[in-house]
Backbone as JSON, one array per atom type, in Angstrom:
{
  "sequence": "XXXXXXXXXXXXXXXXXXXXXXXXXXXXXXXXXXXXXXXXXXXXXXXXXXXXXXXXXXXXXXXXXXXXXXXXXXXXXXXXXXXXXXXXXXXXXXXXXXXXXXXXXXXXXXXXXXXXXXXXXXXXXXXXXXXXXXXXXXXXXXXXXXXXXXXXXXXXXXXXXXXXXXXXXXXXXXXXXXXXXXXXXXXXXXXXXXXXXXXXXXXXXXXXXXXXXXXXXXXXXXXXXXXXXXXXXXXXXX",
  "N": [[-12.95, -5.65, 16.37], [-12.02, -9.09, 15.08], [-10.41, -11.56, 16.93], [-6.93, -12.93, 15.94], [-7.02, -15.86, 14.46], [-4.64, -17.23, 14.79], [-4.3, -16.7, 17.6], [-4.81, -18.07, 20.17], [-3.36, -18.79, 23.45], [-1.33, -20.11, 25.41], [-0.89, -20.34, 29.35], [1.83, -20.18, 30.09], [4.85, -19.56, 28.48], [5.12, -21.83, 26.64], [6.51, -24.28, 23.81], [4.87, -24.34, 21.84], [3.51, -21.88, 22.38], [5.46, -20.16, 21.69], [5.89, -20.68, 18.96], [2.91, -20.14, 18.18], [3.04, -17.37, 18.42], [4.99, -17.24, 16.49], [3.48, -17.38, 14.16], [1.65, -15.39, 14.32], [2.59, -12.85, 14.24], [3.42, -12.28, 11.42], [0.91, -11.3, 10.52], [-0.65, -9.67, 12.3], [1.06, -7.88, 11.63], [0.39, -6.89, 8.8], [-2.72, -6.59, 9.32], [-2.16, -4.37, 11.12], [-1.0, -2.75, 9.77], [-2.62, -2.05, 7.28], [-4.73, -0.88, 8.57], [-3.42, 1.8, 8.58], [-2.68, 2.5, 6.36], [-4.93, 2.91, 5.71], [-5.91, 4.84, 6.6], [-7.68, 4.6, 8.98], [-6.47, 4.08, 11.45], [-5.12, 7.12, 12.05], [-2.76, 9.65, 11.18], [-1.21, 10.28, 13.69], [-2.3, 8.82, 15.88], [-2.61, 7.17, 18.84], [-0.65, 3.59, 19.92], [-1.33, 1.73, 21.3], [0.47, -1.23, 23.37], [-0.08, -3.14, 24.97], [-3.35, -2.68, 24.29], [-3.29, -3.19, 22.05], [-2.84, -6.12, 22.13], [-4.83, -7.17, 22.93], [-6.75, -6.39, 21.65], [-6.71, -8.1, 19.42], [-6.52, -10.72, 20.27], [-3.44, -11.68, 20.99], [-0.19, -12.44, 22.39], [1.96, -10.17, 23.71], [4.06, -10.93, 22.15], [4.15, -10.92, 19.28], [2.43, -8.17, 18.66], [4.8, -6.44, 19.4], [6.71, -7.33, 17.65], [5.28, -6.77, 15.36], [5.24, -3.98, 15.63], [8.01, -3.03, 15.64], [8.55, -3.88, 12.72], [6.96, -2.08, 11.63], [7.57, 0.6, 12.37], [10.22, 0.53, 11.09], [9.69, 0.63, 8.46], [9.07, 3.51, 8.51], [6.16, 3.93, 9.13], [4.97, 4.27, 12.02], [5.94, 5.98, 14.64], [8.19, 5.2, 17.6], [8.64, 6.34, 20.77], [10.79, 6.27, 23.31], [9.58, 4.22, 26.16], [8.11, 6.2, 26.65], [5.49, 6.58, 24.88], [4.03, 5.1, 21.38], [3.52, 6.13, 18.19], [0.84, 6.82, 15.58], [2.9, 7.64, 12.43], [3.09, 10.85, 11.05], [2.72, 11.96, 8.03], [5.49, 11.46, 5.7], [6.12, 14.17, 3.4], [8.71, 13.76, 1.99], [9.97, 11.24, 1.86], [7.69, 9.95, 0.87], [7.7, 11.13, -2.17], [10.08, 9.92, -2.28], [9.65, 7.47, -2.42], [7.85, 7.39, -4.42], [9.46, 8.07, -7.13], [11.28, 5.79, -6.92], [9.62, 4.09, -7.11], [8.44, 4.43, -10.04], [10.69, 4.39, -11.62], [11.34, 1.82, -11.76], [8.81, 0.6, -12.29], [8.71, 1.7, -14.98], [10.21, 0.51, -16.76], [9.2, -2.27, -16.0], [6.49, -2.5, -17.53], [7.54, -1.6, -19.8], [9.03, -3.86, -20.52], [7.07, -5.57, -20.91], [5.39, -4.89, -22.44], [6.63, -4.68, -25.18], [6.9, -8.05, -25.02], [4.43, -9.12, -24.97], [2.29, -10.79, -23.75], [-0.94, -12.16, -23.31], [-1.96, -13.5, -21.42], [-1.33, -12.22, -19.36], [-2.59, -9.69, -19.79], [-5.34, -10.01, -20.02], [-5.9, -11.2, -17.02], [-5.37, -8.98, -15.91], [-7.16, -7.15, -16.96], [-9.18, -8.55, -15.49], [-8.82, -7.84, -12.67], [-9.02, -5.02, -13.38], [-11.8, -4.66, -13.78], [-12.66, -5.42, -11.38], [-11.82, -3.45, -9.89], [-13.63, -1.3, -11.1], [-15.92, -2.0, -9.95], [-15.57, -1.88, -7.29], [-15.25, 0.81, -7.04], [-17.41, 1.84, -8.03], [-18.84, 1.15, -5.97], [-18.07, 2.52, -4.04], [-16.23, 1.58, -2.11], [-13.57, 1.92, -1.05], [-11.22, 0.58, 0.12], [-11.59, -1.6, -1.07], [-10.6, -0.96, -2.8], [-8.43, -0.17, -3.21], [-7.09, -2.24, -2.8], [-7.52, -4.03, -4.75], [-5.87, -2.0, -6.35], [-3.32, -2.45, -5.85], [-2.96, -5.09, -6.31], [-3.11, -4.89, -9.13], [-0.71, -3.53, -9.79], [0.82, -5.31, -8.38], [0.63, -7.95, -10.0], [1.83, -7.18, -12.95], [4.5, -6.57, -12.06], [4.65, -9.63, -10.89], [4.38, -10.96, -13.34], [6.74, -10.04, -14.97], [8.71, -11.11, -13.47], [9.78, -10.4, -10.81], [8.92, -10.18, -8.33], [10.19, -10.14, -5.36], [11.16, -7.06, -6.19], [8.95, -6.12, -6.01], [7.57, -6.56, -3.19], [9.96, -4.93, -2.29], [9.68, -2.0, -2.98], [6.81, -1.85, -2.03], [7.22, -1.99, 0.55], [8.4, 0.86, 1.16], [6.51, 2.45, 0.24], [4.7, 3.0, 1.99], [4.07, 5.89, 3.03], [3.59, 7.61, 0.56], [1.34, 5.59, -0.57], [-0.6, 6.39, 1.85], [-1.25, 8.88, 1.52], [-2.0, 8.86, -1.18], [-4.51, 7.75, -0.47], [-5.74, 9.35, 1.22], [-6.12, 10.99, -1.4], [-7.97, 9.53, -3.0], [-10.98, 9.8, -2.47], [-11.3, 12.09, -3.71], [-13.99, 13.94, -6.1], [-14.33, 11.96, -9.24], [-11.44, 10.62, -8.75], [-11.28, 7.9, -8.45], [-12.45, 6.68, -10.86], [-10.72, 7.7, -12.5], [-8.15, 6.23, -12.42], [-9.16, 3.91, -12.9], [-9.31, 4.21, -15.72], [-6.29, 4.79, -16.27], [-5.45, 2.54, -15.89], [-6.96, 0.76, -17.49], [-5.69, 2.01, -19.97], [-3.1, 1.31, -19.98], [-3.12, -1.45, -19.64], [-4.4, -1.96, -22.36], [-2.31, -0.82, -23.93], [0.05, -2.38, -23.47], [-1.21, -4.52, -24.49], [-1.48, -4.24, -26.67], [1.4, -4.01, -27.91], [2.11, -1.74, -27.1], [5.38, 0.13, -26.14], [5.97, 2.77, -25.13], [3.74, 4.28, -25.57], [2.19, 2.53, -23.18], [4.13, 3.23, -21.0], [4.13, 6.1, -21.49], [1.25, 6.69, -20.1], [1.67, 4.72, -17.93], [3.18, 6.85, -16.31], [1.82, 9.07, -16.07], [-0.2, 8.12, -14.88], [0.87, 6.96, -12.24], [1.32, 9.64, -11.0], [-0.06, 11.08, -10.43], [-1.19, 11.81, -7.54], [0.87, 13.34, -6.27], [0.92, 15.49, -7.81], [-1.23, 16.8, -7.16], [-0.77, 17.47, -4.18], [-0.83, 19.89, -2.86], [-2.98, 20.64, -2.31], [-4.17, 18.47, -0.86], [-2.74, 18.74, 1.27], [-3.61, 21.07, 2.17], [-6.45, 20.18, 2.96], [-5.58, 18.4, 4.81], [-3.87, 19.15, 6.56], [-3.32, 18.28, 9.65], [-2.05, 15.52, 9.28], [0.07, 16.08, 7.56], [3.89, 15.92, 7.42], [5.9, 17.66, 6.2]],
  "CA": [[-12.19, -6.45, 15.41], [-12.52, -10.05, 15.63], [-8.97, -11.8, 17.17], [-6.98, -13.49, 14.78], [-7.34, -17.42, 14.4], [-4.03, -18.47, 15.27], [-4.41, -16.16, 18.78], [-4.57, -18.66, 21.36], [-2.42, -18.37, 24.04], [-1.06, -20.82, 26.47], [-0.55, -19.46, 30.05], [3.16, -20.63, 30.18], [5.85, -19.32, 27.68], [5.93, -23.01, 26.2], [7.53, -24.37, 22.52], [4.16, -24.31, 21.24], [3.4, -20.67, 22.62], [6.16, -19.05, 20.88], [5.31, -21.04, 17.64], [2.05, -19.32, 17.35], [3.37, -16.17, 18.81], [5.41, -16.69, 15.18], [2.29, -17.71, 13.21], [0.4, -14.51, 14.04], [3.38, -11.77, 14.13], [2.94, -11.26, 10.66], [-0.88, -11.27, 10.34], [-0.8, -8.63, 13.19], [1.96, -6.66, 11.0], [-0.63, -6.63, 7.98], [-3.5, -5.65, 9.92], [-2.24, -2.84, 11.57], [-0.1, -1.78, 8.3], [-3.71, -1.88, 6.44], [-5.15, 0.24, 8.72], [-2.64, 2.71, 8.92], [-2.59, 2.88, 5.19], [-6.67, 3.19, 5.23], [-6.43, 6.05, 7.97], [-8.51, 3.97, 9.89], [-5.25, 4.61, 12.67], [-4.74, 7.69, 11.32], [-1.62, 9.98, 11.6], [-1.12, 10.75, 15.49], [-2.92, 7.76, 17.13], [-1.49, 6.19, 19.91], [-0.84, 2.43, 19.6], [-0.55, 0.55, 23.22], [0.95, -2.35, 23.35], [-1.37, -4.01, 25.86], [-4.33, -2.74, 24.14], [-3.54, -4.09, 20.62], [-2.68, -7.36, 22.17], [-6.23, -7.57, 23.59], [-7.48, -6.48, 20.29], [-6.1, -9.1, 18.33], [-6.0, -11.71, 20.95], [-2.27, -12.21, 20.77], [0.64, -12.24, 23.39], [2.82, -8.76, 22.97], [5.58, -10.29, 21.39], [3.81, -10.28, 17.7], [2.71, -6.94, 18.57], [6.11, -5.8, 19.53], [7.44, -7.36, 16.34], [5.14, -5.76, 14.34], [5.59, -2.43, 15.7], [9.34, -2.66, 14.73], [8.32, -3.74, 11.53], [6.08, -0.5, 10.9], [8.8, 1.48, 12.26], [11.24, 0.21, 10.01], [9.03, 1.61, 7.31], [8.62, 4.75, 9.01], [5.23, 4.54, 9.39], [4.94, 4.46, 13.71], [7.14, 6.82, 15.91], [8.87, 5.16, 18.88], [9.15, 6.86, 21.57], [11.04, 4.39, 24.34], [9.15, 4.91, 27.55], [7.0, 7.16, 26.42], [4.87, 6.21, 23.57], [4.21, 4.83, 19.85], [2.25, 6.66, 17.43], [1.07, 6.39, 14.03], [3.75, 8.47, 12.19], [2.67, 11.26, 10.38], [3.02, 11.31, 6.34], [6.76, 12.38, 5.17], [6.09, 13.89, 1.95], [9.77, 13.87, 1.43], [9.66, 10.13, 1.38], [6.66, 9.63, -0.53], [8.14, 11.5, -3.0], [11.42, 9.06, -2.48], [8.83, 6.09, -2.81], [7.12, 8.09, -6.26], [10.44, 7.52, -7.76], [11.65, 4.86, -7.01], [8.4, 2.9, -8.06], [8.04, 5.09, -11.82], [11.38, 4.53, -12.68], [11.04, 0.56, -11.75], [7.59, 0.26, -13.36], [8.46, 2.4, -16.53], [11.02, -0.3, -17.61], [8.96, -3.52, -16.3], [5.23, -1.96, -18.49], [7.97, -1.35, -21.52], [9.09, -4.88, -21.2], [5.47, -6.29, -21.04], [4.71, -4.64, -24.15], [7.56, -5.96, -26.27], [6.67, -9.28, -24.67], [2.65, -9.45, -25.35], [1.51, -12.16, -22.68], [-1.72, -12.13, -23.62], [-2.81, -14.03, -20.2], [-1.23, -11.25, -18.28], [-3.62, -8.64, -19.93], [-6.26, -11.45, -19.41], [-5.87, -10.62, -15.95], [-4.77, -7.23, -15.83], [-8.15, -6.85, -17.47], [-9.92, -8.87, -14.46], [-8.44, -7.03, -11.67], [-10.06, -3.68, -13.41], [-13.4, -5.44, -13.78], [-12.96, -5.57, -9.99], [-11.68, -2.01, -9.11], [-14.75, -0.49, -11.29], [-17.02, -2.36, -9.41], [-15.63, -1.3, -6.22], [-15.51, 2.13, -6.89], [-19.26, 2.39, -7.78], [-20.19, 0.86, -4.46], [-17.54, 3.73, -3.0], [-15.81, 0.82, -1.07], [-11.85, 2.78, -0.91], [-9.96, -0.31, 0.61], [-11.38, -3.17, -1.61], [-10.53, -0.64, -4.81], [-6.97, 0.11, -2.98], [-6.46, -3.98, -2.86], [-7.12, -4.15, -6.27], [-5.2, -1.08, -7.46], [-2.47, -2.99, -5.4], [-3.19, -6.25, -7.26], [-2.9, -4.94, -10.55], [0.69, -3.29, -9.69], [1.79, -7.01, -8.68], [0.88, -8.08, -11.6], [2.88, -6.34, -13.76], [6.05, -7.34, -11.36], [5.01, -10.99, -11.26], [5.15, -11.18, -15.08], [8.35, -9.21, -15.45], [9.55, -11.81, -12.06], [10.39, -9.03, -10.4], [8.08, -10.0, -7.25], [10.97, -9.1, -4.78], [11.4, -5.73, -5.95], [7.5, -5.04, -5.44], [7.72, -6.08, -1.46], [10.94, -3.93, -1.36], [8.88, -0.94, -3.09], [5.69, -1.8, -1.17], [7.87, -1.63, 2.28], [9.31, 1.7, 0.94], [5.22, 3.17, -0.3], [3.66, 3.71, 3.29], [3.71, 7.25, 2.91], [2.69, 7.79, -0.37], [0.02, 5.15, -0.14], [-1.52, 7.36, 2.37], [-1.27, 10.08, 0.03], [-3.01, 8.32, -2.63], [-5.56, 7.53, 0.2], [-6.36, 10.81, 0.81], [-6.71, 11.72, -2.54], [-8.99, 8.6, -3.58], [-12.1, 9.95, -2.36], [-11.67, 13.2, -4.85], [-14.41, 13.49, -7.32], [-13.51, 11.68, -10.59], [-10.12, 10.37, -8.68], [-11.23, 6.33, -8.43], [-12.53, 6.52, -12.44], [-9.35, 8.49, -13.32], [-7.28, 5.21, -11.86], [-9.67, 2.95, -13.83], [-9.26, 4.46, -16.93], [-4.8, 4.38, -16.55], [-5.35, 1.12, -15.96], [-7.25, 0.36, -19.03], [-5.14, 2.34, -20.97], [-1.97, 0.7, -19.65], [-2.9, -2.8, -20.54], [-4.17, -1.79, -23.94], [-0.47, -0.34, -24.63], [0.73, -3.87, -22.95], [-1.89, -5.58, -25.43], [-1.49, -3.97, -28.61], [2.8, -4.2, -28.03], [3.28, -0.09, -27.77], [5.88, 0.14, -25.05], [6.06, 3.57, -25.38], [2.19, 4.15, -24.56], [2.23, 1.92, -21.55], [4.91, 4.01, -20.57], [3.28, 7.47, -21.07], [0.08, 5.91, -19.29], [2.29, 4.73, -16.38], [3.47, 7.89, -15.8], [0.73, 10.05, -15.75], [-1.17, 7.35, -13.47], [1.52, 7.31, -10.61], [1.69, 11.27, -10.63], [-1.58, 11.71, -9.83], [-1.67, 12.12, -6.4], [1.91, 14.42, -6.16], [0.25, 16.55, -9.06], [-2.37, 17.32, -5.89], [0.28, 17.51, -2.82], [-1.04, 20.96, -2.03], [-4.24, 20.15, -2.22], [-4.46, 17.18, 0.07], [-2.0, 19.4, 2.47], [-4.67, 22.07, 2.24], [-7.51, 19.38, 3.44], [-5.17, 17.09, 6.05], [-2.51, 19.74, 7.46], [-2.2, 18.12, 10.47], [-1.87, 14.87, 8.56], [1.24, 15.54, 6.95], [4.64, 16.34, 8.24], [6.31, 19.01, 5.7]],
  "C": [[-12.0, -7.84, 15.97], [-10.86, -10.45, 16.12], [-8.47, -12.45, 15.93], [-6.93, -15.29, 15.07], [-5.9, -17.8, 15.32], [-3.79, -17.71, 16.81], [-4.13, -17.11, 20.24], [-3.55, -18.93, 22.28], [-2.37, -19.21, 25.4], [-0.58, -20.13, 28.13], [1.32, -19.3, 30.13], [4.08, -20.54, 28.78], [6.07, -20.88, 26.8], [6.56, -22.7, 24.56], [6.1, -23.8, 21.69], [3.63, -22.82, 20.96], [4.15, -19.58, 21.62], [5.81, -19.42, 19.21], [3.97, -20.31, 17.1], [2.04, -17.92, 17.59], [4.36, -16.17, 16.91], [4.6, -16.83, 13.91], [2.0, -16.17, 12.79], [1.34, -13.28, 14.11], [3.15, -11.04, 12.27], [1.82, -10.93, 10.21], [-1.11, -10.01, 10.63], [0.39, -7.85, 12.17], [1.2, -5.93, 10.08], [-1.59, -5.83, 7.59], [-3.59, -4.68, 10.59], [-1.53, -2.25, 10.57], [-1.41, -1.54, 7.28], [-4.1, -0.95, 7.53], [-4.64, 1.53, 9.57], [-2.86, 3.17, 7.45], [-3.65, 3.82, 4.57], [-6.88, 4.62, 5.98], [-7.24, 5.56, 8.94], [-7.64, 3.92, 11.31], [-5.08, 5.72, 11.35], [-3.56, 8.98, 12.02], [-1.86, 10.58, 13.35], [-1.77, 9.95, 16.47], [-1.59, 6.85, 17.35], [-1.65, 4.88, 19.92], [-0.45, 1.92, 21.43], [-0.9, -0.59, 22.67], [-0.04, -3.6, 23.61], [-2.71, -3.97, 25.13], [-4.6, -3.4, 22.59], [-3.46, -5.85, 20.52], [-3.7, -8.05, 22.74], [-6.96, -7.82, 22.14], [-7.26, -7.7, 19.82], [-5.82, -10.22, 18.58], [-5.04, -12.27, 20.98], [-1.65, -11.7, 22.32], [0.9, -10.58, 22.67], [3.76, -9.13, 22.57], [5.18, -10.32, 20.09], [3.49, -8.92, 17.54], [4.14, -5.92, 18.87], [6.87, -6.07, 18.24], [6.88, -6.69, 15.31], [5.46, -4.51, 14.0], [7.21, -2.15, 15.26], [9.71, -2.5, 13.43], [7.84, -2.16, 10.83], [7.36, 0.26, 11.54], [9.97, 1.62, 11.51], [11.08, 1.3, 8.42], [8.29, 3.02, 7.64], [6.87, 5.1, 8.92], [4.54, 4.25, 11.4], [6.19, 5.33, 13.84], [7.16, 6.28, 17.02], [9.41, 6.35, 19.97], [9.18, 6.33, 22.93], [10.5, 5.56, 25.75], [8.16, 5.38, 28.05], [5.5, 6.63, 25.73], [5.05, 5.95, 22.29], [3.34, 5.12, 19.51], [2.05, 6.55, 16.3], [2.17, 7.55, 14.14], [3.05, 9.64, 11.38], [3.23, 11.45, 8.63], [4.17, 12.47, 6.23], [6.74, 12.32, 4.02], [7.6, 13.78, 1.28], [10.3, 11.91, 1.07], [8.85, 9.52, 0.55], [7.29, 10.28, -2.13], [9.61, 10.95, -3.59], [10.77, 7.9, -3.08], [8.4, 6.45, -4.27], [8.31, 7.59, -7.35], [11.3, 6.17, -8.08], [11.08, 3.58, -7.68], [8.43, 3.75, -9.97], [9.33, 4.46, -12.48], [11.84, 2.35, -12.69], [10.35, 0.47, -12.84], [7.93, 0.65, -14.84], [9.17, 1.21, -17.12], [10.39, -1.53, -17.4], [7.43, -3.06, -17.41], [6.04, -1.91, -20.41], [8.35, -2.88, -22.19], [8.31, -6.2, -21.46], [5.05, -6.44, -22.18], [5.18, -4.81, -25.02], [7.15, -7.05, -26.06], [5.19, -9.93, -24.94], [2.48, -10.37, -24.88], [0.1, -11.81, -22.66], [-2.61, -12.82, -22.28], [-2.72, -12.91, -19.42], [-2.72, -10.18, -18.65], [-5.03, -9.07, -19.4], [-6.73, -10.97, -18.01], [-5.71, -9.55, -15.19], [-6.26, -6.85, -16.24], [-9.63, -7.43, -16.08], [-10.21, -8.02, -13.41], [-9.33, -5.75, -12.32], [-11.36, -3.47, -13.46], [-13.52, -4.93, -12.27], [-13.34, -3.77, -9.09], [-12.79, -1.53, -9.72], [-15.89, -0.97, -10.42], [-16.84, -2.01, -8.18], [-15.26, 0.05, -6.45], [-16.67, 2.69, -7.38], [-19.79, 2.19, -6.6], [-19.24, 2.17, -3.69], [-16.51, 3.1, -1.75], [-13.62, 1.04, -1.81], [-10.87, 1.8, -0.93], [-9.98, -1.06, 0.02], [-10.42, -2.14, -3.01], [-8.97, -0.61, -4.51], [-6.31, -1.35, -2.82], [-6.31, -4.04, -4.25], [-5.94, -3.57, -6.85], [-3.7, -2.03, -7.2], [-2.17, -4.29, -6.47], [-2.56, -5.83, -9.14], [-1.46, -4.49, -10.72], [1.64, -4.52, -9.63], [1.69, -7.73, -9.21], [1.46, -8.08, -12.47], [4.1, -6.83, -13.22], [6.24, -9.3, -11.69], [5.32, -11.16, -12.35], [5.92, -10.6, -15.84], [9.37, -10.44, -14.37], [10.76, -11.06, -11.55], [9.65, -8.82, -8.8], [9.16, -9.77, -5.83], [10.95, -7.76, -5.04], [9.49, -5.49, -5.56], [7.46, -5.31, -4.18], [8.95, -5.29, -1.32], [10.02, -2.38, -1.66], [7.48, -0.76, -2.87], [6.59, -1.57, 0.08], [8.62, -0.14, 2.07], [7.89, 2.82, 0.73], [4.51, 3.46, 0.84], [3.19, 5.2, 2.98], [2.91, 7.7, 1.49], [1.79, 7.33, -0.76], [-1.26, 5.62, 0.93], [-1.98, 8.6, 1.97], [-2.48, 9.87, -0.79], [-4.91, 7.53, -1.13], [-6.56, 8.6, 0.58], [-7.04, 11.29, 0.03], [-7.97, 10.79, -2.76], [-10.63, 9.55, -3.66], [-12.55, 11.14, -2.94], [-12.43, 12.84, -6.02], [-13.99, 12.91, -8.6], [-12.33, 10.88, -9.93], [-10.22, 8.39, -9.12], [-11.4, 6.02, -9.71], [-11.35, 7.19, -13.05], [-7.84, 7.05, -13.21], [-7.29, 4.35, -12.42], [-9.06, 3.28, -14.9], [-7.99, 4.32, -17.08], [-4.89, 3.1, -16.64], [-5.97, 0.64, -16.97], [-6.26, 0.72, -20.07], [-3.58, 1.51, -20.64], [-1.95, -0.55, -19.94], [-3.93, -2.85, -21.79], [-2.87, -1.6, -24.6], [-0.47, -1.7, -24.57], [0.23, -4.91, -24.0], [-1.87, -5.31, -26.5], [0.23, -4.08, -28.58], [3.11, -2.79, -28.33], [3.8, -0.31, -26.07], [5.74, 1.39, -24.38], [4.53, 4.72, -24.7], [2.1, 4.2, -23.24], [3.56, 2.46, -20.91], [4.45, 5.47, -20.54], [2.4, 7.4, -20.19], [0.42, 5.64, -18.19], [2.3, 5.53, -15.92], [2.61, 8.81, -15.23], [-0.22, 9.09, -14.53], [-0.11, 7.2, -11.96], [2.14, 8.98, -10.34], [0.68, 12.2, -10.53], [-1.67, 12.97, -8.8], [-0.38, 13.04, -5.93], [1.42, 15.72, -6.68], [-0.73, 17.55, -7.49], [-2.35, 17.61, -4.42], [-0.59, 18.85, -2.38], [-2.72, 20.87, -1.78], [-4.64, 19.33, -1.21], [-3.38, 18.13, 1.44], [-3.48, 20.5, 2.92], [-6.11, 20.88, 3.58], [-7.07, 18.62, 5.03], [-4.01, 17.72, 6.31], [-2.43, 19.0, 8.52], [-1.78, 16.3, 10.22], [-0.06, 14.58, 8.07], [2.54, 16.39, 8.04], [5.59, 17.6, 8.41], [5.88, 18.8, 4.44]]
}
């Protein structure tokens, strides 16, 4: 992995030092929160300190800030002394995160579709252009940017983009969930198709619709909990 740009590192603690020690803290939060999400760190890898700060050509105090960060959002386990590991997936949180996002979304999708912004769909319609095209080539992470994309969407044009970083910093777990599942036959065209049908509701003004449509598209991957336990027991946690 290549380092990141603003990496460079003076030998001496100076003003400038800590300045890009605060450049690249959250870059490095990002990129190891993407591939934690991707499984690419996947549940039970060990993170050293030293060795991510090689990776990434940074000092350790962005990696130390990040790692508090991901712990925050329960996805690393601290253990002082000892070690930090990915965390493994608490479906009892994901299933805190499932809620918390449906019963958000159901009311900003209802007040989309009273509202008919005809640019939003516009774009809501782009973004799915995108995800079909990355889920024919089979490429998981660009289609999981998108799917992402098209969720903050919907928030920005409700202006509601706070609550989607508090219920993105709250989705670790069940974003690994839904990572899991992705690569089930049919699962990436089953994602497409909510999403079409969700900004049709939004574009024809049924709230009601784009509210059924929500639902059934973020209860996918719960619908399939035993399933994905079955495949990635040591994966999850209970």
């Amino acid at each position: 992995m290549a380092p990141l740009q603003v990496s460079r590192r003076a030998a001496p603690r100076s003003a400038g030092g800590l300045d890009r020690d605060r450049q690249a803290a959250p870059q490095v939060f990002e990129r190891l929160r993407g591939m934690i999400i991707s499984l690419e760190l996947p549940p039970g890898s060990p993170l050293s300190r030293a060795a991510l700060a090689g990776q990434f050509g940074v000092s350790s105090t962005p990696i130390r800030d990040a790692l508090m960060r991901l712990e925050e959002e329960g996805l690393v386990d601290v253990f002082p002394q000892y070690a930090t590991v990915v965390s493994r997936v608490d479906v009892r949180l994901a299933q805190q995160a499932h809620f918390l996002r449906q019963a958000v979304e159901l009311e900003i999708v209802r007040g989309l579709a009273i509202q008919h912004d005809g640019t939003l769909v516009a774009e809501l319609q782009a973004t799915i252009a995108l995800q079909q095209q990355y889920a024919k080539a089979g490429d998981f992470e660009k289609f999981m940017a998108a799917d992402n994309e098209f969720h903050s969407q919907l928030y920005a044009a409700a202006d509601k983009q706070d609550i989607w970083a508090l219920v993105r910093s709250r989705s670790g777990h069940i974003d690994r969930l839904r990572r899991m599942h992705l690569p089930s036959p049919g699962k990436a065209q089953d994602i497409v198709r909510h999403h079409r049908l969700i900004a049709k509701a939004i574009d024809a003004g049924e709230p009601d619709e784009a509210q059924k449509h929500l639902r059934t598209h973020l209860s996918g991957t719960l619908s399939e909990l035993a399933r994905i336990r079955s495949r990635y027991p040591e994966y999850l946690s209970n």
